[in-house]
Amino acid sequence: MLLISCPNCGPRDETEFHYGGQAHIAYPENPNDLSDREWAEYLFYRENTKGTFAERWVHSTGCRQWFNMLRDTVSYDIHSIYAMGQPRPDTQSGLAPGAPTASAPTSSEGV
């Protein structure tokens, strides 16, 4: 069971969300100019990545807002959650450009 941190509502069970497919697929500028094959490729051809993958999700039983998630398809580890329209985060740091950074909790000794 995944615990997904909605950018608007906070951490929620994965049953509250729906998967929306691969993120960062641009709608064709002139869809009427595409051949049937090009249109079919736009609709149905997606990457099947083993490892880190950018996905779209919607919080369907909460705020009903779409967001992107960078998730490992093997381990189910969630690397990053970022707003629609933001570029894919750097996979090394897991942060979207301009995204606020999370600081690690520190103890009372400052360690």
PDB file of N, CA and C in Angstrom:
ATOM      1  N   MET A   1       0.843  -1.176   0.000  1.00  0.00           N
ATOM      2  CA  MET A   1       0.000   0.000   0.000  1.00  0.00           C
ATOM      3  C   MET A   1       0.888   1.239   0.000  1.00  0.00           C
ATOM      4  N   LEU A   2       0.613   2.147  -0.897  1.00  0.00           N
ATOM      5  CA  LEU A   2       1.388   3.378  -0.992  1.00  0.00           C
ATOM      6  C   LEU A   2       0.732   4.476  -0.150  1.00  0.00           C
ATOM      7  N   LEU A   3       1.568   5.304   0.416  1.00  0.00           N
ATOM      8  CA  LEU A   3       1.114   6.515   1.084  1.00  0.00           C
ATOM      9  C   LEU A   3       1.576   7.668   0.205  1.00  0.00           C
ATOM     10  N   ILE A   4       0.620   8.311  -0.458  1.00  0.00           N
ATOM     11  CA  ILE A   4       0.927   9.371  -1.418  1.00  0.00           C
ATOM     12  C   ILE A   4       0.666  10.710  -0.762  1.00  0.00           C
ATOM     13  N   SER A   5       1.643  11.600  -0.874  1.00  0.00           N
ATOM     14  CA  SER A   5       1.518  12.926  -0.285  1.00  0.00           C
ATOM     15  C   SER A   5       0.935  13.881  -1.324  1.00  0.00           C
ATOM     16  N   CYS A   6      -0.368  14.128  -1.215  1.00  0.00           N
ATOM     17  CA  CYS A   6      -1.037  15.069  -2.117  1.00  0.00           C
ATOM     18  C   CYS A   6      -0.475  16.470  -1.850  1.00  0.00           C
ATOM     19  N   PRO A   7      -0.129  17.243  -2.890  1.00  0.00           N
ATOM     20  CA  PRO A   7       0.412  18.579  -2.658  1.00  0.00           C
ATOM     21  C   PRO A   7      -0.580  19.520  -1.978  1.00  0.00           C
ATOM     22  N   ASN A   8      -1.877  19.214  -2.029  1.00  0.00           N
ATOM     23  CA  ASN A   8      -2.891  20.082  -1.421  1.00  0.00           C
ATOM     24  C   ASN A   8      -3.438  19.550  -0.094  1.00  0.00           C
ATOM     25  N   CYS A   9      -3.513  18.219   0.046  1.00  0.00           N
ATOM     26  CA  CYS A   9      -4.190  17.622   1.199  1.00  0.00           C
ATOM     27  C   CYS A   9      -3.250  16.905   2.165  1.00  0.00           C
ATOM     28  N   GLY A  10      -2.024  16.656   1.760  1.00  0.00           N
ATOM     29  CA  GLY A  10      -1.097  15.932   2.619  1.00  0.00           C
ATOM     30  C   GLY A  10      -1.130  14.437   2.347  1.00  0.00           C
ATOM     31  N   PRO A  11      -0.482  13.652   3.198  1.00  0.00           N
ATOM     32  CA  PRO A  11      -0.379  12.200   2.983  1.00  0.00           C
ATOM     33  C   PRO A  11      -1.745  11.515   3.059  1.00  0.00           C
ATOM     34  N   ARG A  12      -2.015  10.679   2.061  1.00  0.00           N
ATOM     35  CA  ARG A  12      -3.265   9.926   1.997  1.00  0.00           C
ATOM     36  C   ARG A  12      -2.969   8.537   1.424  1.00  0.00           C
ATOM     37  N   ASP A  13      -3.894   7.612   1.702  1.00  0.00           N
ATOM     38  CA  ASP A  13      -3.781   6.256   1.187  1.00  0.00           C
ATOM     39  C   ASP A  13      -3.928   6.259  -0.334  1.00  0.00           C
ATOM     40  N   GLU A  14      -3.245   5.344  -1.003  1.00  0.00           N
ATOM     41  CA  GLU A  14      -3.275   5.320  -2.466  1.00  0.00           C
ATOM     42  C   GLU A  14      -4.661   5.045  -3.042  1.00  0.00           C
ATOM     43  N   THR A  15      -5.571   4.480  -2.228  1.00  0.00           N
ATOM     44  CA  THR A  15      -6.917   4.197  -2.732  1.00  0.00           C
ATOM     45  C   THR A  15      -7.696   5.477  -3.028  1.00  0.00           C
ATOM     46  N   GLU A  16      -7.211   6.623  -2.541  1.00  0.00           N
ATOM     47  CA  GLU A  16      -7.873   7.902  -2.815  1.00  0.00           C
ATOM     48  C   GLU A  16      -7.451   8.505  -4.147  1.00  0.00           C
ATOM     49  N   PHE A  17      -6.499   7.872  -4.822  1.00  0.00           N
ATOM     50  CA  PHE A  17      -5.915   8.444  -6.031  1.00  0.00           C
ATOM     51  C   PHE A  17      -6.188   7.552  -7.244  1.00  0.00           C
ATOM     52  N   HIS A  18      -6.088   8.152  -8.413  1.00  0.00           N
ATOM     53  CA  HIS A  18      -6.145   7.408  -9.662  1.00  0.00           C
ATOM     54  C   HIS A  18      -4.936   7.754 -10.517  1.00  0.00           C
ATOM     55  N   TYR A  19      -4.410   6.730 -11.122  1.00  0.00           N
ATOM     56  CA  TYR A  19      -3.257   6.864 -11.999  1.00  0.00           C
ATOM     57  C   TYR A  19      -3.710   7.459 -13.336  1.00  0.00           C
ATOM     58  N   GLY A  20      -2.939   8.396 -13.851  1.00  0.00           N
ATOM     59  CA  GLY A  20      -3.321   9.048 -15.101  1.00  0.00           C
ATOM     60  C   GLY A  20      -2.360   8.833 -16.248  1.00  0.00           C
ATOM     61  N   GLY A  21      -1.428   7.932 -16.091  1.00  0.00           N
ATOM     62  CA  GLY A  21      -0.521   7.638 -17.188  1.00  0.00           C
ATOM     63  C   GLY A  21       0.780   8.414 -17.114  1.00  0.00           C
ATOM     64  N   GLN A  22       1.528   8.311 -18.186  1.00  0.00           N
ATOM     65  CA  GLN A  22       2.843   8.940 -18.260  1.00  0.00           C
ATOM     66  C   GLN A  22       2.719  10.459 -18.266  1.00  0.00           C
ATOM     67  N   ALA A  23       3.581  11.125 -17.524  1.00  0.00           N
ATOM     68  CA  ALA A  23       3.591  12.588 -17.477  1.00  0.00           C
ATOM     69  C   ALA A  23       4.407  13.145 -18.635  1.00  0.00           C
ATOM     70  N   HIS A  24       4.206  14.419 -18.877  1.00  0.00           N
ATOM     71  CA  HIS A  24       4.987  15.193 -19.851  1.00  0.00           C
ATOM     72  C   HIS A  24       4.767  14.738 -21.296  1.00  0.00           C
ATOM     73  N   ILE A  25       3.558  14.321 -21.623  1.00  0.00           N
ATOM     74  CA  ILE A  25       3.204  14.003 -23.011  1.00  0.00           C
ATOM     75  C   ILE A  25       2.472  15.233 -23.552  1.00  0.00           C
ATOM     76  N   ALA A  26       3.101  15.919 -24.467  1.00  0.00           N
ATOM     77  CA  ALA A  26       2.525  17.156 -25.006  1.00  0.00           C
ATOM     78  C   ALA A  26       1.445  16.840 -26.040  1.00  0.00           C
ATOM     79  N   TYR A  27       0.350  17.576 -25.960  1.00  0.00           N
ATOM     80  CA  TYR A  27      -0.721  17.444 -26.945  1.00  0.00           C
ATOM     81  C   TYR A  27      -0.200  17.999 -28.269  1.00  0.00           C
ATOM     82  N   PRO A  28      -0.468  17.331 -29.397  1.00  0.00           N
ATOM     83  CA  PRO A  28       0.038  17.822 -30.686  1.00  0.00           C
ATOM     84  C   PRO A  28      -0.497  19.226 -31.001  1.00  0.00           C
ATOM     85  N   GLU A  29       0.365  20.070 -31.571  1.00  0.00           N
ATOM     86  CA  GLU A  29      -0.045  21.442 -31.896  1.00  0.00           C
ATOM     87  C   GLU A  29      -1.153  21.459 -32.946  1.00  0.00           C
ATOM     88  N   ASN A  30      -1.044  20.614 -33.945  1.00  0.00           N
ATOM     89  CA  ASN A  30      -2.056  20.529 -35.002  1.00  0.00           C
ATOM     90  C   ASN A  30      -2.502  19.076 -35.159  1.00  0.00           C
ATOM     91  N   PRO A  31      -3.399  18.623 -34.311  1.00  0.00           N
ATOM     92  CA  PRO A  31      -3.786  17.202 -34.381  1.00  0.00           C
ATOM     93  C   PRO A  31      -4.438  16.816 -35.700  1.00  0.00           C
ATOM     94  N   ASN A  32      -5.071  17.769 -36.388  1.00  0.00           N
ATOM     95  CA  ASN A  32      -5.701  17.450 -37.671  1.00  0.00           C
ATOM     96  C   ASN A  32      -4.680  17.172 -38.767  1.00  0.00           C
ATOM     97  N   ASP A  33      -3.450  17.618 -38.572  1.00  0.00           N
ATOM     98  CA  ASP A  33      -2.400  17.392 -39.562  1.00  0.00           C
ATOM     99  C   ASP A  33      -1.703  16.046 -39.386  1.00  0.00           C
ATOM    100  N   LEU A  34      -2.018  15.329 -38.314  1.00  0.00           N
ATOM    101  CA  LEU A  34      -1.346  14.050 -38.066  1.00  0.00           C
ATOM    102  C   LEU A  34      -1.967  12.943 -38.900  1.00  0.00           C
ATOM    103  N   SER A  35      -1.134  11.999 -39.266  1.00  0.00           N
ATOM    104  CA  SER A  35      -1.642  10.798 -39.925  1.00  0.00           C
ATOM    105  C   SER A  35      -2.309   9.919 -38.869  1.00  0.00           C
ATOM    106  N   ASP A  36      -3.046   8.921 -39.313  1.00  0.00           N
ATOM    107  CA  ASP A  36      -3.684   8.007 -38.363  1.00  0.00           C
ATOM    108  C   ASP A  36      -2.645   7.324 -37.486  1.00  0.00           C
ATOM    109  N   ARG A  37      -1.524   6.965 -38.093  1.00  0.00           N
ATOM    110  CA  ARG A  37      -0.466   6.296 -37.331  1.00  0.00           C
ATOM    111  C   ARG A  37       0.116   7.243 -36.264  1.00  0.00           C
ATOM    112  N   GLU A  38       0.378   8.508 -36.638  1.00  0.00           N
ATOM    113  CA  GLU A  38       0.928   9.470 -35.681  1.00  0.00           C
ATOM    114  C   GLU A  38      -0.063   9.736 -34.541  1.00  0.00           C
ATOM    115  N   TRP A  39      -1.347   9.820 -34.886  1.00  0.00           N
ATOM    116  CA  TRP A  39      -2.361  10.046 -33.860  1.00  0.00           C
ATOM    117  C   TRP A  39      -2.451   8.845 -32.922  1.00  0.00           C
ATOM    118  N   ALA A  40      -2.411   7.648 -33.487  1.00  0.00           N
ATOM    119  CA  ALA A  40      -2.447   6.435 -32.672  1.00  0.00           C
ATOM    120  C   ALA A  40      -1.222   6.357 -31.770  1.00  0.00           C
ATOM    121  N   GLU A  41      -0.063   6.745 -32.294  1.00  0.00           N
ATOM    122  CA  GLU A  41       1.144   6.743 -31.463  1.00  0.00           C
ATOM    123  C   GLU A  41       1.020   7.745 -30.320  1.00  0.00           C
ATOM    124  N   TYR A  42       0.418   8.920 -30.592  1.00  0.00           N
ATOM    125  CA  TYR A  42       0.212   9.903 -29.526  1.00  0.00           C
ATOM    126  C   TYR A  42      -0.725   9.339 -28.455  1.00  0.00           C
ATOM    127  N   LEU A  43      -1.795   8.664 -28.878  1.00  0.00           N
ATOM    128  CA  LEU A  43      -2.783   8.165 -27.929  1.00  0.00           C
ATOM    129  C   LEU A  43      -2.316   6.959 -27.120  1.00  0.00           C
ATOM    130  N   PHE A  44      -1.614   6.045 -27.796  1.00  0.00           N
ATOM    131  CA  PHE A  44      -1.388   4.747 -27.163  1.00  0.00           C
ATOM    132  C   PHE A  44       0.067   4.385 -26.886  1.00  0.00           C
ATOM    133  N   TYR A  45       1.029   5.021 -27.508  1.00  0.00           N
ATOM    134  CA  TYR A  45       2.425   4.623 -27.319  1.00  0.00           C
ATOM    135  C   TYR A  45       3.005   5.361 -26.126  1.00  0.00           C
ATOM    136  N   ARG A  46       3.397   4.598 -25.133  1.00  0.00           N
ATOM    137  CA  ARG A  46       3.999   5.170 -23.939  1.00  0.00           C
ATOM    138  C   ARG A  46       5.230   4.352 -23.558  1.00  0.00           C
ATOM    139  N   GLU A  47       6.104   4.994 -22.815  1.00  0.00           N
ATOM    140  CA  GLU A  47       7.281   4.291 -22.340  1.00  0.00           C
ATOM    141  C   GLU A  47       6.864   3.257 -21.297  1.00  0.00           C
ATOM    142  N   ASN A  48       7.621   2.195 -21.199  1.00  0.00           N
ATOM    143  CA  ASN A  48       7.387   1.171 -20.186  1.00  0.00           C
ATOM    144  C   ASN A  48       8.689   1.022 -19.413  1.00  0.00           C
ATOM    145  N   THR A  49       8.982   2.035 -18.641  1.00  0.00           N
ATOM    146  CA  THR A  49      10.272   2.156 -17.988  1.00  0.00           C
ATOM    147  C   THR A  49      10.371   1.268 -16.757  1.00  0.00           C
ATOM    148  N   LYS A  50      11.491   0.602 -16.650  1.00  0.00           N
ATOM    149  CA  LYS A  50      11.818  -0.128 -15.424  1.00  0.00           C
ATOM    150  C   LYS A  50      12.739   0.770 -14.621  1.00  0.00           C
ATOM    151  N   GLY A  51      12.220   1.307 -13.532  1.00  0.00           N
ATOM    152  CA  GLY A  51      13.003   2.244 -12.725  1.00  0.00           C
ATOM    153  C   GLY A  51      12.227   3.530 -12.530  1.00  0.00           C
ATOM    154  N   THR A  52      12.920   4.642 -12.460  1.00  0.00           N
ATOM    155  CA  THR A  52      12.286   5.936 -12.196  1.00  0.00           C
ATOM    156  C   THR A  52      11.436   6.369 -13.387  1.00  0.00           C
ATOM    157  N   PHE A  53      10.189   6.765 -13.100  1.00  0.00           N
ATOM    158  CA  PHE A  53       9.226   7.068 -14.149  1.00  0.00           C
ATOM    159  C   PHE A  53       8.347   8.233 -13.702  1.00  0.00           C
ATOM    160  N   ALA A  54       8.111   9.190 -14.594  1.00  0.00           N
ATOM    161  CA  ALA A  54       7.252  10.340 -14.294  1.00  0.00           C
ATOM    162  C   ALA A  54       5.812   9.990 -14.661  1.00  0.00           C
ATOM    163  N   GLU A  55       4.914  10.148 -13.684  1.00  0.00           N
ATOM    164  CA  GLU A  55       3.515   9.759 -13.865  1.00  0.00           C
ATOM    165  C   GLU A  55       2.589  10.904 -13.472  1.00  0.00           C
ATOM    166  N   ARG A  56       1.365  10.873 -14.005  1.00  0.00           N
ATOM    167  CA  ARG A  56       0.315  11.808 -13.602  1.00  0.00           C
ATOM    168  C   ARG A  56      -0.627  11.076 -12.654  1.00  0.00           C
ATOM    169  N   TRP A  57      -1.057  11.772 -11.607  1.00  0.00           N
ATOM    170  CA  TRP A  57      -2.004  11.214 -10.645  1.00  0.00           C
ATOM    171  C   TRP A  57      -3.046  12.281 -10.326  1.00  0.00           C
ATOM    172  N   VAL A  58      -4.223  11.833  -9.948  1.00  0.00           N
ATOM    173  CA  VAL A  58      -5.268  12.757  -9.500  1.00  0.00           C
ATOM    174  C   VAL A  58      -5.780  12.290  -8.138  1.00  0.00           C
ATOM    175  N   HIS A  59      -5.988  13.246  -7.233  1.00  0.00           N
ATOM    176  CA  HIS A  59      -6.558  12.927  -5.920  1.00  0.00           C
ATOM    177  C   HIS A  59      -8.074  12.917  -6.087  1.00  0.00           C
ATOM    178  N   SER A  60      -8.601  11.798  -6.536  1.00  0.00           N
ATOM    179  CA  SER A  60      -9.994  11.717  -6.977  1.00  0.00           C
ATOM    180  C   SER A  60     -10.997  11.785  -5.831  1.00  0.00           C
ATOM    181  N   THR A  61     -10.653  11.380  -4.632  1.00  0.00           N
ATOM    182  CA  THR A  61     -11.609  11.463  -3.518  1.00  0.00           C
ATOM    183  C   THR A  61     -11.281  12.612  -2.566  1.00  0.00           C
ATOM    184  N   GLY A  62     -10.335  13.442  -2.952  1.00  0.00           N
ATOM    185  CA  GLY A  62      -9.966  14.582  -2.116  1.00  0.00           C
ATOM    186  C   GLY A  62     -10.167  15.877  -2.863  1.00  0.00           C
ATOM    187  N   CYS A  63      -9.075  16.544  -3.171  1.00  0.00           N
ATOM    188  CA  CYS A  63      -9.132  17.867  -3.789  1.00  0.00           C
ATOM    189  C   CYS A  63      -9.390  17.808  -5.300  1.00  0.00           C
ATOM    190  N   ARG A  64      -9.308  16.623  -5.891  1.00  0.00           N
ATOM    191  CA  ARG A  64      -9.535  16.409  -7.328  1.00  0.00           C
ATOM    192  C   ARG A  64      -8.546  17.182  -8.199  1.00  0.00           C
ATOM    193  N   GLN A  65      -7.373  17.399  -7.680  1.00  0.00           N
ATOM    194  CA  GLN A  65      -6.330  18.105  -8.439  1.00  0.00           C
ATOM    195  C   GLN A  65      -5.321  17.106  -8.992  1.00  0.00           C
ATOM    196  N   TRP A  66      -4.848  17.404 -10.194  1.00  0.00           N
ATOM    197  CA  TRP A  66      -3.823  16.585 -10.828  1.00  0.00           C
ATOM    198  C   TRP A  66      -2.445  17.045 -10.379  1.00  0.00           C
ATOM    199  N   PHE A  67      -1.525  16.113 -10.329  1.00  0.00           N
ATOM    200  CA  PHE A  67      -0.139  16.422 -10.033  1.00  0.00           C
ATOM    201  C   PHE A  67       0.738  15.348 -10.667  1.00  0.00           C
ATOM    202  N   ASN A  68       2.021  15.604 -10.693  1.00  0.00           N
ATOM    203  CA  ASN A  68       2.983  14.643 -11.239  1.00  0.00           C
ATOM    204  C   ASN A  68       3.746  13.989 -10.108  1.00  0.00           C
ATOM    205  N   MET A  69       4.146  12.768 -10.360  1.00  0.00           N
ATOM    206  CA  MET A  69       4.920  12.019  -9.373  1.00  0.00           C
ATOM    207  C   MET A  69       6.067  11.320 -10.079  1.00  0.00           C
ATOM    208  N   LEU A  70       7.224  11.365  -9.465  1.00  0.00           N
ATOM    209  CA  LEU A  70       8.381  10.626  -9.940  1.00  0.00           C
ATOM    210  C   LEU A  70       8.516   9.409  -9.037  1.00  0.00           C
ATOM    211  N   ARG A  71       8.264   8.222  -9.617  1.00  0.00           N
ATOM    212  CA  ARG A  71       8.185   7.002  -8.811  1.00  0.00           C
ATOM    213  C   ARG A  71       9.027   5.905  -9.445  1.00  0.00           C
ATOM    214  N   ASP A  72       9.608   5.087  -8.612  1.00  0.00           N
ATOM    215  CA  ASP A  72      10.362   3.929  -9.096  1.00  0.00           C
ATOM    216  C   ASP A  72       9.376   2.799  -9.339  1.00  0.00           C
ATOM    217  N   THR A  73       9.311   2.293 -10.567  1.00  0.00           N
ATOM    218  CA  THR A  73       8.334   1.267 -10.908  1.00  0.00           C
ATOM    219  C   THR A  73       8.725  -0.114 -10.389  1.00  0.00           C
ATOM    220  N   VAL A  74       9.933  -0.256  -9.894  1.00  0.00           N
ATOM    221  CA  VAL A  74      10.375  -1.542  -9.354  1.00  0.00           C
ATOM    222  C   VAL A  74      10.143  -1.583  -7.838  1.00  0.00           C
ATOM    223  N   SER A  75      10.603  -0.563  -7.155  1.00  0.00           N
ATOM    224  CA  SER A  75      10.527  -0.559  -5.690  1.00  0.00           C
ATOM    225  C   SER A  75       9.309   0.205  -5.157  1.00  0.00           C
ATOM    226  N   TYR A  76       8.590   0.910  -6.007  1.00  0.00           N
ATOM    227  CA  TYR A  76       7.446   1.753  -5.646  1.00  0.00           C
ATOM    228  C   TYR A  76       7.843   2.953  -4.789  1.00  0.00           C
ATOM    229  N   ASP A  77       9.125   3.232  -4.674  1.00  0.00           N
ATOM    230  CA  ASP A  77       9.572   4.404  -3.922  1.00  0.00           C
ATOM    231  C   ASP A  77       9.159   5.668  -4.659  1.00  0.00           C
ATOM    232  N   ILE A  78       8.598   6.623  -3.925  1.00  0.00           N
ATOM    233  CA  ILE A  78       8.208   7.903  -4.500  1.00  0.00           C
ATOM    234  C   ILE A  78       9.363   8.868  -4.295  1.00  0.00           C
ATOM    235  N   HIS A  79       9.936   9.349  -5.403  1.00  0.00           N
ATOM    236  CA  HIS A  79      11.095  10.233  -5.320  1.00  0.00           C
ATOM    237  C   HIS A  79      10.681  11.700  -5.218  1.00  0.00           C
ATOM    238  N   SER A  80       9.602  12.067  -5.892  1.00  0.00           N
ATOM    239  CA  SER A  80       9.220  13.469  -5.904  1.00  0.00           C
ATOM    240  C   SER A  80       7.761  13.604  -6.326  1.00  0.00           C
ATOM    241  N   ILE A  81       7.099  14.611  -5.801  1.00  0.00           N
ATOM    242  CA  ILE A  81       5.751  14.989  -6.224  1.00  0.00           C
ATOM    243  C   ILE A  81       5.817  16.464  -6.569  1.00  0.00           C
ATOM    244  N   TYR A  82       5.315  16.822  -7.755  1.00  0.00           N
ATOM    245  CA  TYR A  82       5.435  18.203  -8.204  1.00  0.00           C
ATOM    246  C   TYR A  82       4.205  18.589  -9.019  1.00  0.00           C
ATOM    247  N   ALA A  83       3.998  19.882  -9.142  1.00  0.00           N
ATOM    248  CA  ALA A  83       2.790  20.407  -9.774  1.00  0.00           C
ATOM    249  C   ALA A  83       2.785  20.173 -11.277  1.00  0.00           C
ATOM    250  N   MET A  84       1.589  20.127 -11.834  1.00  0.00           N
ATOM    251  CA  MET A  84       1.440  20.034 -13.281  1.00  0.00           C
ATOM    252  C   MET A  84       2.076  21.271 -13.901  1.00  0.00           C
ATOM    253  N   GLY A  85       2.736  21.102 -15.006  1.00  0.00           N
ATOM    254  CA  GLY A  85       3.366  22.211 -15.687  1.00  0.00           C
ATOM    255  C   GLY A  85       4.815  22.419 -15.292  1.00  0.00           C
ATOM    256  N   GLN A  86       5.233  21.849 -14.177  1.00  0.00           N
ATOM    257  CA  GLN A  86       6.639  21.945 -13.784  1.00  0.00           C
ATOM    258  C   GLN A  86       7.432  20.895 -14.552  1.00  0.00           C
ATOM    259  N   PRO A  87       8.688  21.200 -14.869  1.00  0.00           N
ATOM    260  CA  PRO A  87       9.511  20.196 -15.548  1.00  0.00           C
ATOM    261  C   PRO A  87       9.833  19.034 -14.621  1.00  0.00           C
ATOM    262  N   ARG A  88      10.185  17.924 -15.237  1.00  0.00           N
ATOM    263  CA  ARG A  88      10.549  16.728 -14.477  1.00  0.00           C
ATOM    264  C   ARG A  88      11.764  17.036 -13.600  1.00  0.00           C
ATOM    265  N   PRO A  89      11.719  16.675 -12.332  1.00  0.00           N
ATOM    266  CA  PRO A  89      12.853  16.948 -11.441  1.00  0.00           C
ATOM    267  C   PRO A  89      14.091  16.167 -11.859  1.00  0.00           C
ATOM    268  N   ASP A  90      15.199  16.676 -11.419  1.00  0.00           N
ATOM    269  CA  ASP A  90      16.462  15.992 -11.604  1.00  0.00           C
ATOM    270  C   ASP A  90      16.392  14.677 -10.835  1.00  0.00           C
ATOM    271  N   THR A  91      16.677  13.574 -11.490  1.00  0.00           N
ATOM    272  CA  THR A  91      16.569  12.282 -10.814  1.00  0.00           C
ATOM    273  C   THR A  91      17.633  12.092  -9.749  1.00  0.00           C
ATOM    274  N   GLN A  92      18.704  12.852  -9.829  1.00  0.00           N
ATOM    275  CA  GLN A  92      19.747  12.723  -8.801  1.00  0.00           C
ATOM    276  C   GLN A  92      19.290  13.355  -7.492  1.00  0.00           C
ATOM    277  N   SER A  93      18.716  14.568  -7.562  1.00  0.00           N
ATOM    278  CA  SER A  93      18.304  15.243  -6.337  1.00  0.00           C
ATOM    279  C   SER A  93      16.840  14.989  -6.012  1.00  0.00           C
ATOM    280  N   GLY A  94      16.012  14.633  -7.033  1.00  0.00           N
ATOM    281  CA  GLY A  94      14.599  14.377  -6.804  1.00  0.00           C
ATOM    282  C   GLY A  94      13.782  15.637  -6.590  1.00  0.00           C
ATOM    283  N   LEU A  95      14.361  16.804  -6.869  1.00  0.00           N
ATOM    284  CA  LEU A  95      13.650  18.057  -6.656  1.00  0.00           C
ATOM    285  C   LEU A  95      13.345  18.728  -7.983  1.00  0.00           C
ATOM    286  N   ALA A  96      12.171  19.317  -8.081  1.00  0.00           N
ATOM    287  CA  ALA A  96      11.809  20.085  -9.259  1.00  0.00           C
ATOM    288  C   ALA A  96      12.536  21.417  -9.211  1.00  0.00           C
ATOM    289  N   PRO A  97      12.919  21.967 -10.370  1.00  0.00           N
ATOM    290  CA  PRO A  97      13.547  23.280 -10.356  1.00  0.00           C
ATOM    291  C   PRO A  97      12.623  24.315  -9.732  1.00  0.00           C
ATOM    292  N   GLY A  98      13.112  25.042  -8.765  1.00  0.00           N
ATOM    293  CA  GLY A  98      12.321  26.055  -8.102  1.00  0.00           C
ATOM    294  C   GLY A  98      11.444  25.529  -6.988  1.00  0.00           C
ATOM    295  N   ALA A  99      11.417  24.210  -6.800  1.00  0.00           N
ATOM    296  CA  ALA A  99      10.588  23.636  -5.746  1.00  0.00           C
ATOM    297  C   ALA A  99      11.221  23.896  -4.390  1.00  0.00           C
ATOM    298  N   PRO A 100      10.376  24.085  -3.369  1.00  0.00           N
ATOM    299  CA  PRO A 100      10.947  24.274  -2.037  1.00  0.00           C
ATOM    300  C   PRO A 100      11.649  23.004  -1.590  1.00  0.00           C
ATOM    301  N   THR A 101      12.728  23.179  -0.891  1.00  0.00           N
ATOM    302  CA  THR A 101      13.487  22.020  -0.435  1.00  0.00           C
ATOM    303  C   THR A 101      13.037  21.643   0.959  1.00  0.00           C
ATOM    304  N   ALA A 102      13.019  20.356   1.211  1.00  0.00           N
ATOM    305  CA  ALA A 102      12.664  19.853   2.535  1.00  0.00           C
ATOM    306  C   ALA A 102      13.943  19.686   3.326  1.00  0.00           C
ATOM    307  N   SER A 103      13.929  20.209   4.526  1.00  0.00           N
ATOM    308  CA  SER A 103      15.115  20.058   5.347  1.00  0.00           C
ATOM    309  C   SER A 103      14.952  18.839   6.237  1.00  0.00           C
ATOM    310  N   ALA A 104      16.056  18.205   6.513  1.00  0.00           N
ATOM    311  CA  ALA A 104      16.036  17.024   7.364  1.00  0.00           C
ATOM    312  C   ALA A 104      15.761  17.447   8.799  1.00  0.00           C
ATOM    313  N   PRO A 105      14.981  16.648   9.519  1.00  0.00           N
ATOM    314  CA  PRO A 105      14.716  17.004  10.911  1.00  0.00           C
ATOM    315  C   PRO A 105      16.001  16.937  11.734  1.00  0.00           C
ATOM    316  N   THR A 106      16.121  17.842  12.661  1.00  0.00           N
ATOM    317  CA  THR A 106      17.300  17.845  13.515  1.00  0.00           C
ATOM    318  C   THR A 106      16.888  17.600  14.948  1.00  0.00           C
ATOM    319  N   SER A 107      17.762  17.032  15.687  1.00  0.00           N
ATOM    320  CA  SER A 107      17.474  16.774  17.095  1.00  0.00           C
ATOM    321  C   SER A 107      17.703  18.044  17.899  1.00  0.00           C
ATOM    322  N   SER A 108      17.391  17.999  19.174  1.00  0.00           N
ATOM    323  CA  SER A 108      17.575  19.166  20.022  1.00  0.00           C
ATOM    324  C   SER A 108      19.048  19.535  20.168  1.00  0.00           C
ATOM    325  N   GLU A 109      19.947  18.546  19.885  1.00  0.00           N
ATOM    326  CA  GLU A 109      21.369  18.842  19.949  1.00  0.00           C
ATOM    327  C   GLU A 109      21.857  19.475  18.666  1.00  0.00           C
ATOM    328  N   GLY A 110      20.963  19.612  17.666  1.00  0.00           N
ATOM    329  CA  GLY A 110      21.347  20.196  16.391  1.00  0.00           C
ATOM    330  C   GLY A 110      22.038  19.235  15.458  1.00  0.00           C
ATOM    331  N   VAL A 111      21.945  17.932  15.715  1.00  0.00           N
ATOM    332  CA  VAL A 111      22.590  16.919  14.878  1.00  0.00           C
ATOM    333  C   VAL A 111      21.600  16.373  13.889  1.00  0.00           C
TER     334      VAL A 111
END
